[in-house]
C-alpha positions as a printed NumPy array, in Angstrom:
array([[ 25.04 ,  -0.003, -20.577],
       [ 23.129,  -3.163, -20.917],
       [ 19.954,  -3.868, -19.787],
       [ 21.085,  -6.563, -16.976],
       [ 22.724,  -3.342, -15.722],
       [ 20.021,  -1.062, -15.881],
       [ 17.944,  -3.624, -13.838],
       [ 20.614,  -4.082, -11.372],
       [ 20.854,  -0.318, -10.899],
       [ 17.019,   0.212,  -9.835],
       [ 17.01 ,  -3.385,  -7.45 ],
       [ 20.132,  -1.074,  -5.859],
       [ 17.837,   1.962,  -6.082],
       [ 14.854,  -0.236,  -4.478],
       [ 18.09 ,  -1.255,  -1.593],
       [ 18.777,   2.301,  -0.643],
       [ 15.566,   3.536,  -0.521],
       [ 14.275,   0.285,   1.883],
       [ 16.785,   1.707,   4.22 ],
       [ 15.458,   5.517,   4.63 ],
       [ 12.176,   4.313,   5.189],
       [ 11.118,   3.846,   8.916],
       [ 10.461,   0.997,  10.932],
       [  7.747,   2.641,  12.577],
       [  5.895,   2.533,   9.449],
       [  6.427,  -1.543,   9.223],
       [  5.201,  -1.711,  12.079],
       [  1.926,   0.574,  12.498],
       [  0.774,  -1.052,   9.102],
       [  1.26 ,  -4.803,  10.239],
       [ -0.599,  -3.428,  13.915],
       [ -2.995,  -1.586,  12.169],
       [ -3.559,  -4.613,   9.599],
       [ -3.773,  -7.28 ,  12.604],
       [ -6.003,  -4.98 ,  14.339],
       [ -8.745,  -4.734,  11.406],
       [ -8.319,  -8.39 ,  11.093],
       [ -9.129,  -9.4  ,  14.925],
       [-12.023,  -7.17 ,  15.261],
       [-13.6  ,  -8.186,  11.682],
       [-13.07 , -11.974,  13.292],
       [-14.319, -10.734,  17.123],
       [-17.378,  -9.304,  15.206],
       [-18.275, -11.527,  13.191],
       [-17.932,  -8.939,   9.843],
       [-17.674, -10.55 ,   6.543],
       [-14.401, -11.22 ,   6.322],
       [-14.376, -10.595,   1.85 ],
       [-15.461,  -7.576,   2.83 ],
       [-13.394,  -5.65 ,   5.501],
       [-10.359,  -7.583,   3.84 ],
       [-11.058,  -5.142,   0.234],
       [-11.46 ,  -1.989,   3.179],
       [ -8.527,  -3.077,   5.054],
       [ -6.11 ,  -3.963,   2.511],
       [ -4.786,  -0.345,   1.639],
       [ -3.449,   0.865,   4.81 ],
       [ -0.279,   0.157,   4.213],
       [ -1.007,   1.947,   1.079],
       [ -1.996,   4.626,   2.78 ],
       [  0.393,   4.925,   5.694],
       [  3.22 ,   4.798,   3.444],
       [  2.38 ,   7.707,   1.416],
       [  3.882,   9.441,   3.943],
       [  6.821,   7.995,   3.061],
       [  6.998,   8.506,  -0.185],
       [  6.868,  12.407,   0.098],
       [  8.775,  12.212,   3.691],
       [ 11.931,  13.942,   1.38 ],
       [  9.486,  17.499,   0.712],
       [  8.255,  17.277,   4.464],
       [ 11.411,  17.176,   6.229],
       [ 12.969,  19.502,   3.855],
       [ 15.723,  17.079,   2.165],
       [ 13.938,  17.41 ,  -1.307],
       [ 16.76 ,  18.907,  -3.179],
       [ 18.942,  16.67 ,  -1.79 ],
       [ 17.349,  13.982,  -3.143],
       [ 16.917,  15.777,  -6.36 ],
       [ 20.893,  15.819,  -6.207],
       [ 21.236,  12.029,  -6.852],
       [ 21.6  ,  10.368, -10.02 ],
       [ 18.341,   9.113,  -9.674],
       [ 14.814,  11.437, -10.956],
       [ 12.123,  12.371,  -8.277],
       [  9.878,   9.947, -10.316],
       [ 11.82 ,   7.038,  -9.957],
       [ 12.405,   7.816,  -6.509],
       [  8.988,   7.836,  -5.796],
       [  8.674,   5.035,  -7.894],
       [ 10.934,   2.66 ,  -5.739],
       [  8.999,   3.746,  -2.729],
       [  6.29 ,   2.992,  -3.975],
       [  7.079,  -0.561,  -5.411],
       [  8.833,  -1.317,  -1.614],
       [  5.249,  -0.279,  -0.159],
       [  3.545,  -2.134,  -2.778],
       [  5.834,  -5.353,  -1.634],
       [  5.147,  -4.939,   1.84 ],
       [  1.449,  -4.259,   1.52 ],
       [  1.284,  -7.691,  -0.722],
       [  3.348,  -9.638,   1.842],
       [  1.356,  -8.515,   4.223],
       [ -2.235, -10.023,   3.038],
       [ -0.881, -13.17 ,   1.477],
       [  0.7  , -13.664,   5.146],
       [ -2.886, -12.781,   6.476],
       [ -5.026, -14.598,   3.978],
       [ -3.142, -18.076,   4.581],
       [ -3.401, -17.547,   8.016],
       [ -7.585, -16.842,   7.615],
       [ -7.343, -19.75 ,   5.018],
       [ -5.589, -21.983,   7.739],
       [ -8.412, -21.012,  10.428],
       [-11.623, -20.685,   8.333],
       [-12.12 , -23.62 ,   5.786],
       [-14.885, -21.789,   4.834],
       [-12.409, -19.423,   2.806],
       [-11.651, -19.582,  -0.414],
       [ -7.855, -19.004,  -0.656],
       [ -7.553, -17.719,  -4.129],
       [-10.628, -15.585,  -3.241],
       [ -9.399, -13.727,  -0.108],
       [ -5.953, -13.082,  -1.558],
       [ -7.513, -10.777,  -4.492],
       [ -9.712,  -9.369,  -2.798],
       [ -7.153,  -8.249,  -0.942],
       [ -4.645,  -7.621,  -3.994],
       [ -7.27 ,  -5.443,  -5.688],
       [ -7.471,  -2.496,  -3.341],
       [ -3.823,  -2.488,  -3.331],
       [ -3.087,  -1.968,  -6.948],
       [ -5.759,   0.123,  -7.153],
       [ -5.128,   2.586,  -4.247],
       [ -1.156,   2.161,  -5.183],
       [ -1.753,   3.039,  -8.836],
       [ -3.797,   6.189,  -7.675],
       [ -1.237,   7.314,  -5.199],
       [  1.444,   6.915,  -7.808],
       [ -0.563,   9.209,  -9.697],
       [ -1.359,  11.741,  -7.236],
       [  1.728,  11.761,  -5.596],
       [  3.777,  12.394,  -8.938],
       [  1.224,  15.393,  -9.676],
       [  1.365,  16.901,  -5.99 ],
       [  4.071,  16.002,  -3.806],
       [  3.278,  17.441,  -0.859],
       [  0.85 ,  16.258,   2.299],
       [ -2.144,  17.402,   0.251],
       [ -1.358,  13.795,  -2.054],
       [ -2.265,  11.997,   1.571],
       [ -5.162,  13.982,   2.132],
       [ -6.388,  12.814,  -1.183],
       [ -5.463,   9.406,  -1.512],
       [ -6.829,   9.185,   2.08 ],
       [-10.438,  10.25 ,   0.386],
       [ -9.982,   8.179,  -2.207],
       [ -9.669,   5.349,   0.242],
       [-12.71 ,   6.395,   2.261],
       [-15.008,   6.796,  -0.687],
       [-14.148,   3.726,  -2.164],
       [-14.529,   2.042,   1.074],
       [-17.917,   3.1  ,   1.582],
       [-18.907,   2.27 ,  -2.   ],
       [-17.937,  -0.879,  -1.696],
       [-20.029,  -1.503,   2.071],
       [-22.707,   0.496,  -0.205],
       [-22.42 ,  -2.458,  -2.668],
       [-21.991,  -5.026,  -0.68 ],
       [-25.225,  -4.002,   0.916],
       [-27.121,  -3.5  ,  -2.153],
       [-25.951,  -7.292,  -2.96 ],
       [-27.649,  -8.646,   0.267],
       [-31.02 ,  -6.729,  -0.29 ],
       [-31.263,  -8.395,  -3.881],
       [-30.296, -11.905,  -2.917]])
């Protein structure tokens, strides 16, 4: 059992578990990330800013996903595989991760492409931050709890670090 094998069994892991999570979800976080985006642009917000806030919806939506198994009652079924819940949840969350990354690089070109006034390498980890940071935490809490309680609490996490941030960002202004 080699290590090229071991590697080629999680990508095949990572495979199966792209294909039980929903569309819907691809979808409401690219909407939900376009939407944020337009309306920061339509109102003139600062764009560093709401990208940092906006960033970890998909995050956030697809936390859901990871702990879909408990809520529709298929848990021990998934227990039954080869695989262990935490690498299960661990492949979720890496697919998320992926698609939460794609997602502002795709956005932050496009910005960068519209805006000269943005600083590509700037805009991209802003948004990257927030994304580690909320994924890391939801890795966390979602290992500890498993159950829709882990959304409720990443989902506060996400708030409160939102509004420190505007709180910040705020503070920054009044002292410059």
């Amino acid at each position: 059992y080699t290590l090229l094998d071991k590697i080629k069994e999680k990508i095949d892991l990572v495979k199966f578990q792209l294909s039980l999570i929903s569309k819907v979800y691809f979808i409401s976080s690219l909407l939900l990330i376009l939407i944020g985006t337009i309306t920061t642009i339509k109102l003139n917000l600062s764009i560093y800013l709401s990208a940092s806030i906006i960033a970890p919806i998909p995050i956030v939506l697809g936390i859901f996903e990871i702990i879909k198994g408990r809520e529709e009652n298929v848990w021990e079924l998934e227990l039954s595989y080869k695989y262990s819940l935490r690498e299960i949840i661990l492949s979720r969350l890496v697919i998320i991760n992926t698609v939460s990354i794609l997602m502002s690089t795709i956005i932050s070109i496009i910005l960068n492409n519209t805006y000269s006034e943005i600083n590509l390498l700037k805009i991209i980890s802003i948004w990257l931050i927030p994304i580690f940071l909320v994924g890391s935490i939801s890795l966390v809490i979602t290992s500890i709890y498993r159950s829709i309680n882990s959304i409720t609490l990443c989902i506060s996490i996400w708030i409160l670090g939102a509004m420190s941030i505007s709180i910040y960002e705020k503070m920054a202004d009044i002292n410059n």
